[in-house]
């Protein structure tokens, strides 16, 4: 027994269990949407990244079926070998139009886009400045690159400036990386200030628009559009699997950047191209995004309605900030610890609301994370607020 090299796994699992960090999957038994079925029960869904309600849209489903019939279930190889179809190129063109960049490149997931891009544009002789609250894919991309990583306090421009001042001159290239909408807190990065700093310190800037694409900006172009920074030189990453209702990731930027990545990004070169079905679904989603801006307006109307409902109750706080001050469809409801978050998540489920606990190590502090969709109805929001208020008393 002593020398079984796998015994540590059981010990590790029991440590995870003791800390209330144990996770397991939940089976969704219906189409994605504002109402989903779990364990035979209909629940109002406040846990989805499907902001515009497109993942269950008939047109995306039809496009995926059609492309699958025409081109098969798998793309069968790397984009550089047998994995490239015309719809990949069409999708990349649509993304670059949406982002108003020269070019774009699709990866098989947003995670792969981040690790591939970051590890290609910087290496050992370079510096990465990374927001403390960044998504795991940004953090792991940074580690993979081998560059010197300096974390700055969340959204703290002064701290970032100090660190650039201290470190920049010791390295060849520099890259600032940040979520544009922070995935677990729902706040926005200070993009115009970050662009100024990037320029001042001769640093590249990479923003991850995973939760912003299709949600922010007059055309759904993301935070870059929201802040009127369209056309500035920077590296934009995103996913096809949130507001766009499909699967895959992308990078958008200059033609030269994309050309370079096609030749260098290992998580693009050495992995199978996006399936025809996923590609066609994402392409259809971008077309719908353009044709039906009312979906985005409805989402923001829901954000506004929830804010008004919360403002009438003056006691919801998120990390010292009144919860009703949130700036995106992601709202976090902070709780003392993991056990309490699990308990509240369970109670919500009992009254018909799905908004599970988010705990360490995903985040530093446990919370219930709520995300809104365009397809939520006012009654859904009213029920959520009524229930949360009760827990806060
Ligand atoms: C979800 C997410 C990703 C990963 O995207 P996938 O396409 O799901 O792999 C990357 N960055 C952020 C900020 C995310 O929230």
GROMACS .gro file of C-alpha atoms in nm, residues 160-166 168-169 174 176 196-204:
model
   20
  160UNK     CA    1  -0.052   4.850  -1.278
  161UNK     CA    2   0.130   5.179  -1.348
  162UNK     CA    3   0.369   5.120  -1.059
  163UNK     CA    4   0.446   4.771  -1.178
  164UNK     CA    5   0.504   4.882  -1.536
  165UNK     CA    6   0.730   5.157  -1.406
  166UNK     CA    7   0.930   4.904  -1.201
  168UNK     CA    8   0.898   4.724  -1.802
  169UNK     CA    9   1.252   4.829  -1.887
  174UNK     CA   10   0.536   4.351  -2.264
  176UNK     CA   11  -0.112   4.346  -2.041
  196UNK     CA   12  -0.312   5.476  -2.258
  197UNK     CA   13  -0.079   5.279  -2.032
  198UNK     CA   14  -0.006   5.026  -2.303
  199UNK     CA   15   0.096   5.308  -2.533
  200UNK     CA   16   0.302   5.488  -2.271
  201UNK     CA   17   0.495   5.174  -2.176
  202UNK     CA   18   0.525   5.028  -2.526
  203UNK     CA   19   0.317   4.729  -2.423
  204UNK     CA   20   0.068   4.511  -2.610
   0.00000   0.00000   0.00000
